[in-house]
Short mmCIF file of C-alpha atoms (C1' of nucleotides) in Angstrom, two decimals:
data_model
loop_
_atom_site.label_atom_id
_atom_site.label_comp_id
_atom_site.label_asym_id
_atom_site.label_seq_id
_atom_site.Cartn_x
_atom_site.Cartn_y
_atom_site.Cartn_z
CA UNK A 1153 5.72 2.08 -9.95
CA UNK A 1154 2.48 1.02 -8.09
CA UNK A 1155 1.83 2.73 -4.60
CA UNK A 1156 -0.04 0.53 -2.06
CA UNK A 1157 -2.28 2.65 0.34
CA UNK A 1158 -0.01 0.32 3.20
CA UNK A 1159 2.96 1.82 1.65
CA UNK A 1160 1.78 5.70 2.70
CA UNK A 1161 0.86 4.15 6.12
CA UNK A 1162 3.79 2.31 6.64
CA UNK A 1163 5.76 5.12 5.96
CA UNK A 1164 4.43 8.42 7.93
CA UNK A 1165 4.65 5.46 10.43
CA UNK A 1166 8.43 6.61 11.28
CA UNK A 1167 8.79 10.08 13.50
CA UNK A 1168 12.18 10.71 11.56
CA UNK A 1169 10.21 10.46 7.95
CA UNK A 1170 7.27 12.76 8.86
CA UNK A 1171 9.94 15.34 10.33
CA UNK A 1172 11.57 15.34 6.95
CA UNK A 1173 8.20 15.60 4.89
CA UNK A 1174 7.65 18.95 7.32
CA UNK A 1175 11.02 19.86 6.12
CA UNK A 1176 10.34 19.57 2.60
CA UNK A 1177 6.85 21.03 2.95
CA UNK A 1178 8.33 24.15 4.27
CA UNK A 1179 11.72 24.21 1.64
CA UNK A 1180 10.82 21.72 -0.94
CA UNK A 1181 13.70 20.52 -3.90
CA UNK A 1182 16.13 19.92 -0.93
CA UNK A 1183 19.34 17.20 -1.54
CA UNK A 1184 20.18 14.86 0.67
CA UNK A 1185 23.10 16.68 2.39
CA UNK A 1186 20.93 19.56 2.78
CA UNK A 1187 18.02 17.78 4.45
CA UNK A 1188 20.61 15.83 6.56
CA UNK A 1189 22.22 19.13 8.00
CA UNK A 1190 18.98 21.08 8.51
CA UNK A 1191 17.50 17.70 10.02
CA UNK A 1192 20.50 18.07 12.48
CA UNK A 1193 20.30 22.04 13.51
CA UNK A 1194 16.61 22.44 13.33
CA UNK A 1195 15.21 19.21 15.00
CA UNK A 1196 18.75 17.43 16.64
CA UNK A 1197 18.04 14.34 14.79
CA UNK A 1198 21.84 13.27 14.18
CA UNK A 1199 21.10 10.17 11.88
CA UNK A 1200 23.83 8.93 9.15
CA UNK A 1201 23.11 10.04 5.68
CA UNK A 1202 22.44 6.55 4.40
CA UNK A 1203 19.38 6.21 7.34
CA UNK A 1204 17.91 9.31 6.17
CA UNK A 1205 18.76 8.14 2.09
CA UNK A 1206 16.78 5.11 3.09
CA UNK A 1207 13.87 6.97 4.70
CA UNK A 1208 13.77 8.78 1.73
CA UNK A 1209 13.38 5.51 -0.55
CA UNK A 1210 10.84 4.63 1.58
CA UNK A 1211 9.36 7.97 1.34
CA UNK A 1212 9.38 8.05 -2.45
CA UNK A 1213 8.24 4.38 -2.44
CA UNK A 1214 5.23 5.16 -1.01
CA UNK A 1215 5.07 8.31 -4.00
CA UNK A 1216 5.27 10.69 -1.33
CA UNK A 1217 8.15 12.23 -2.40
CA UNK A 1218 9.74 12.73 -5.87
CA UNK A 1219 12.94 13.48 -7.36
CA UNK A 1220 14.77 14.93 -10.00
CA UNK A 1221 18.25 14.28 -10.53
CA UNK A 1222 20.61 16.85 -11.96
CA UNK A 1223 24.40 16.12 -12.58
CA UNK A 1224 26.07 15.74 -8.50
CA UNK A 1225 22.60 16.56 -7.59
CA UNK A 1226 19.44 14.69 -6.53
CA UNK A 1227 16.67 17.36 -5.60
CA UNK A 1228 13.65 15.91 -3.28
CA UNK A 1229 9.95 17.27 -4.02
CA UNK A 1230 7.13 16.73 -1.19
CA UNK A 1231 4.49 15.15 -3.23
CA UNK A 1232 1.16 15.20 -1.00
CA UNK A 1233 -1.22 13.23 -3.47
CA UNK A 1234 -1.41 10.06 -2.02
CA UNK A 1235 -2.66 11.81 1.46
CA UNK A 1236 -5.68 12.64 -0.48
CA UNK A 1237 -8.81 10.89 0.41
CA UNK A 1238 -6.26 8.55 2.96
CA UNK A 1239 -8.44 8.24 6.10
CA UNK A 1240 -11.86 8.63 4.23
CA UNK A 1241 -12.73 4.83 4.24
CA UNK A 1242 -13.28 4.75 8.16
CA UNK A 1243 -15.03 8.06 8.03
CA UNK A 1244 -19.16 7.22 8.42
CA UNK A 1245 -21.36 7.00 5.17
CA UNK A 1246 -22.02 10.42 3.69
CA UNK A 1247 -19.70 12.15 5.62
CA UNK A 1248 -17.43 14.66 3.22
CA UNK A 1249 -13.58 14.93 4.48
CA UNK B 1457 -5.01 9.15 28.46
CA UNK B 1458 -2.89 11.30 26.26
CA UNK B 1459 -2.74 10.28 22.23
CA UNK B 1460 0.23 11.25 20.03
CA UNK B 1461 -0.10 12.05 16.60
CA UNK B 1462 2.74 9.27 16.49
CA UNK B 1463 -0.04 6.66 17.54
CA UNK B 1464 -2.33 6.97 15.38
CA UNK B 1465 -0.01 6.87 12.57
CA UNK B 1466 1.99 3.48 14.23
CA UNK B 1467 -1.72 1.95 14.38
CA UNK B 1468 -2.79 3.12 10.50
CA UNK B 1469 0.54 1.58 9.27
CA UNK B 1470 -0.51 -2.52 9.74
CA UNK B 1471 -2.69 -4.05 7.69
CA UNK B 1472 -4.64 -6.25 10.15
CA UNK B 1473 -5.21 -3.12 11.87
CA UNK B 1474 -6.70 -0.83 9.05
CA UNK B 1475 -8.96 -3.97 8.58
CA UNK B 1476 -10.49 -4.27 12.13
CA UNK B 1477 -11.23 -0.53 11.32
CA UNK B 1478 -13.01 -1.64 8.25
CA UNK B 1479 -15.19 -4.22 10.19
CA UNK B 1480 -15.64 -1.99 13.30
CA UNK B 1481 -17.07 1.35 10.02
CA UNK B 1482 -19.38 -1.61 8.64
CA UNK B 1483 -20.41 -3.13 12.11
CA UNK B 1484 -20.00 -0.72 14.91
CA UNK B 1485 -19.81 -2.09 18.62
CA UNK B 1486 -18.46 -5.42 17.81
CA UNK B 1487 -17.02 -8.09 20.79
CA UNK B 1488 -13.53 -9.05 20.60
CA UNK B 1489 -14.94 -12.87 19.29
CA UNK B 1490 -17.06 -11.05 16.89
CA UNK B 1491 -14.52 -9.53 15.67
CA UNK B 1492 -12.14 -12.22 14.97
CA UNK B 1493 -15.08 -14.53 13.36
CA UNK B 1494 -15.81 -12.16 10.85
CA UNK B 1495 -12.05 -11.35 10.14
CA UNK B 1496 -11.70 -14.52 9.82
CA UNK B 1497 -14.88 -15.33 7.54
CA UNK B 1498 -14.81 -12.20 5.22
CA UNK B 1499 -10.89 -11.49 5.05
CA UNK B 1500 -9.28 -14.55 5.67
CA UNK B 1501 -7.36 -13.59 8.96
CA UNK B 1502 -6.71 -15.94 10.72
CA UNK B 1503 -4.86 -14.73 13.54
CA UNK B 1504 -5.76 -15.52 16.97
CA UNK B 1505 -7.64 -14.00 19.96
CA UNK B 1506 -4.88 -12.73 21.58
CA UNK B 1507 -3.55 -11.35 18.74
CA UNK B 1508 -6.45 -9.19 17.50
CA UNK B 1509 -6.67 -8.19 21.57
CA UNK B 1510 -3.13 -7.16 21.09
CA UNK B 1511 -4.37 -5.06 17.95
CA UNK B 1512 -7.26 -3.65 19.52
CA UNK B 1513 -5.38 -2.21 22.16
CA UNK B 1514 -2.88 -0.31 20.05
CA UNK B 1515 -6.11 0.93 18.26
CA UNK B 1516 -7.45 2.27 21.39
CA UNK B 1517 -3.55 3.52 22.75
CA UNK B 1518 -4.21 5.64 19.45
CA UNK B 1519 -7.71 6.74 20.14
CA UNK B 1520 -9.56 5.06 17.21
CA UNK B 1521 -11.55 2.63 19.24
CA UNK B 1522 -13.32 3.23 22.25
CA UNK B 1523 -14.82 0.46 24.44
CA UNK B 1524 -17.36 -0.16 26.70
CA UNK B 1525 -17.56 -3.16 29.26
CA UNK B 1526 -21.19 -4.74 30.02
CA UNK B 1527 -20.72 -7.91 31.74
CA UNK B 1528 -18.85 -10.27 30.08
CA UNK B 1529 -19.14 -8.41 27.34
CA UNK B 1530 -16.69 -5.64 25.61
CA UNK B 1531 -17.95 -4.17 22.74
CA UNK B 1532 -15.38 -1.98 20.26
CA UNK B 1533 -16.27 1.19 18.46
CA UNK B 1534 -14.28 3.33 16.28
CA UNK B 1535 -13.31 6.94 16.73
CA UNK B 1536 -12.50 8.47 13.59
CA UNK B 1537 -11.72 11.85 15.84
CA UNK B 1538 -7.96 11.33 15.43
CA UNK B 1539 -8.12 11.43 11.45
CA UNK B 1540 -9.29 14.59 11.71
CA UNK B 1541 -6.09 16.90 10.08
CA UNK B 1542 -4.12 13.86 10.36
CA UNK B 1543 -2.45 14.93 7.17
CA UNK B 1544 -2.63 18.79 6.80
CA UNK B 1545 0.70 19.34 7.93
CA UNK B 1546 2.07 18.45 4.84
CA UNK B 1547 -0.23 20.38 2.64
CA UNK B 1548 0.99 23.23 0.67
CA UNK B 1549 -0.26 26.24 2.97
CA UNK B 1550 -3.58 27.83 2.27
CA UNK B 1551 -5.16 24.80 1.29
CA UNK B 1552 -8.27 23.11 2.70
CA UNK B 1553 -8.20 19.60 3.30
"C1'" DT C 326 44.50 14.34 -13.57
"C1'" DT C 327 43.77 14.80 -8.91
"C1'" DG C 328 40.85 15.65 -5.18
"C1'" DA C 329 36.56 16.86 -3.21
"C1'" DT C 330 31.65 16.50 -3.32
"C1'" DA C 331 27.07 14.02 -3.86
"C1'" DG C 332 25.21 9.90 -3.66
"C1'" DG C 333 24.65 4.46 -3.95
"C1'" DC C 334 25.12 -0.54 -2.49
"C1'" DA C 335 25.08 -4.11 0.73
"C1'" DA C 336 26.07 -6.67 4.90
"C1'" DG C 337 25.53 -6.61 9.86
"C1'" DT C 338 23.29 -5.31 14.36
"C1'" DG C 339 20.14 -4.16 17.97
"C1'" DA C 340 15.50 -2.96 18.93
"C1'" DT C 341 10.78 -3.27 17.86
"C1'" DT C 342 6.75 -5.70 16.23
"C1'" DG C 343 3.24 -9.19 15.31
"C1'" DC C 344 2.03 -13.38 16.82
"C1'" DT C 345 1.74 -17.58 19.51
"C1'" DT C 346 1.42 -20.33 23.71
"C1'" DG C 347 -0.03 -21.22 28.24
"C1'" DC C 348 -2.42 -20.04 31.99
"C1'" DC C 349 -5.44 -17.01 34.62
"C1'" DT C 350 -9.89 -14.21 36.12
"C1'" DA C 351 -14.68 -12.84 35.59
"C1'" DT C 352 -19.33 -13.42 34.23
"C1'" DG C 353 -23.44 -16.01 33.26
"C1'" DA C 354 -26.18 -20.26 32.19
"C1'" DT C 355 -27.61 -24.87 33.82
"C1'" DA D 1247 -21.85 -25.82 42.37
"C1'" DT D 1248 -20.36 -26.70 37.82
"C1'" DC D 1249 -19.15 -25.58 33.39
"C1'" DA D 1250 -18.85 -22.83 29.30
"C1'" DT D 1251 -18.06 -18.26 27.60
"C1'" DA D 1252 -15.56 -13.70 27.18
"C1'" DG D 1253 -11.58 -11.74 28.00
"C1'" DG D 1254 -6.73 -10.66 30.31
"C1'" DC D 1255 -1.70 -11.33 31.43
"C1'" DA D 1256 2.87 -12.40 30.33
"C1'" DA D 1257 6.75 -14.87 28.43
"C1'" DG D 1258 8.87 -16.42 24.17
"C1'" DC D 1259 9.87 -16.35 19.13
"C1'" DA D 1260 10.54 -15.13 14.41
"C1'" DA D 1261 10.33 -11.42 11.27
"C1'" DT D 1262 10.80 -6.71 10.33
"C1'" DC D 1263 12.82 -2.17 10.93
"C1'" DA D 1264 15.98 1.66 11.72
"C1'" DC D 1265 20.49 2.40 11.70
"C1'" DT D 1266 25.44 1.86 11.17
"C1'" DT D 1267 29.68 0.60 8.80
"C1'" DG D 1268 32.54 0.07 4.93
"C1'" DC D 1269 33.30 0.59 0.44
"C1'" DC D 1270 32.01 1.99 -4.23
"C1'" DT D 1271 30.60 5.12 -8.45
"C1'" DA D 1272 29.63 9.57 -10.58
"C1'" DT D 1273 30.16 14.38 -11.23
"C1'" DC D 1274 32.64 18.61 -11.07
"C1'" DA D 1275 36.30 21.98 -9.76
"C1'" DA D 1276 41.25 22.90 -9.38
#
DNA sequence: TTGATAGGCAAGTGATTGCTTGCCTATGAT
DNA sequence: ATCATAGGCAAGCAATCACTTGCCTATCAA
């Protein structure tokens, strides 16, 4: 699948999705149920599980998160590659990151 | 004025945008006409004045542009200080970005 | 096999967004 | 004074987005 640089963009462009990236950066291989409940207790966002399964499709469209399925279970992995190198085009000439 | 992380991030995620950016890294201090002639020559944009105005100002809400009045005259320049640890959040800890 | 759990699909809705249109003010050249 | 230039303000519109609702499949435990 081919990630467009708009695709990152447009999706750390959503509160809700860049809460659940911190989630998964601090307990990563999370399910969905999982990241719905602690979504709920640790940060009171009360979304349906099919808004957050759709941020997460956006979230792994944009290859920054992966999964790995497993029988019932679909485990989500924080994948921070394509933040690499992300802002370094407006940066000025010679400048390191 | 007060920027939120949330800004910058709404103003990365359109294309348009992340193009004026472009221009404004190549050709700093740009007016608004400027600026829509050469998105218009070089990029094929071809939205209008207002819209780019409507652009720049969600560019400068996020505290990537700054501006300065002379005259008639308002010339644009970027402010890469908000990309500064835009994205560390989300790095494993211990790493440098 | 029955029921519960984990997740998927798709249509519908309300809010936001990007953009246009029309008109206005301010500055500077003639 | 007149006119062109540079930009601003605000309403309207179509497309997109976040989210819900309702129903479905798949896996596993009892």
């Amino acid at each position: 699948m081919m990630v467009h640089m708009g695709d990152v963009f447009r999706a750390l462009a959503d509160p809700t999705r860049r809460t659940i990236l911190d989630e998964l950066a601090e307990r990563d291989g999370q399910t969905l149920f999982e990241i719905c409940s602690r979504l709920t207790m640790k940060y009171g966002i009360s979304s349906s599980r099919q808004a957050i399964s759709q941020h997460l499709d956006v979230l792994a469209d944009a290859g920054l998160v992966r999964t790995r399925r497993d029988g019932r279970f679909k485990f989500h992995y924080i994948d921070p590659a394509p933040l690499d190198r992300l802002t370094e085009r407006w940066r000025p000439k010679g400048e390191r990151q």
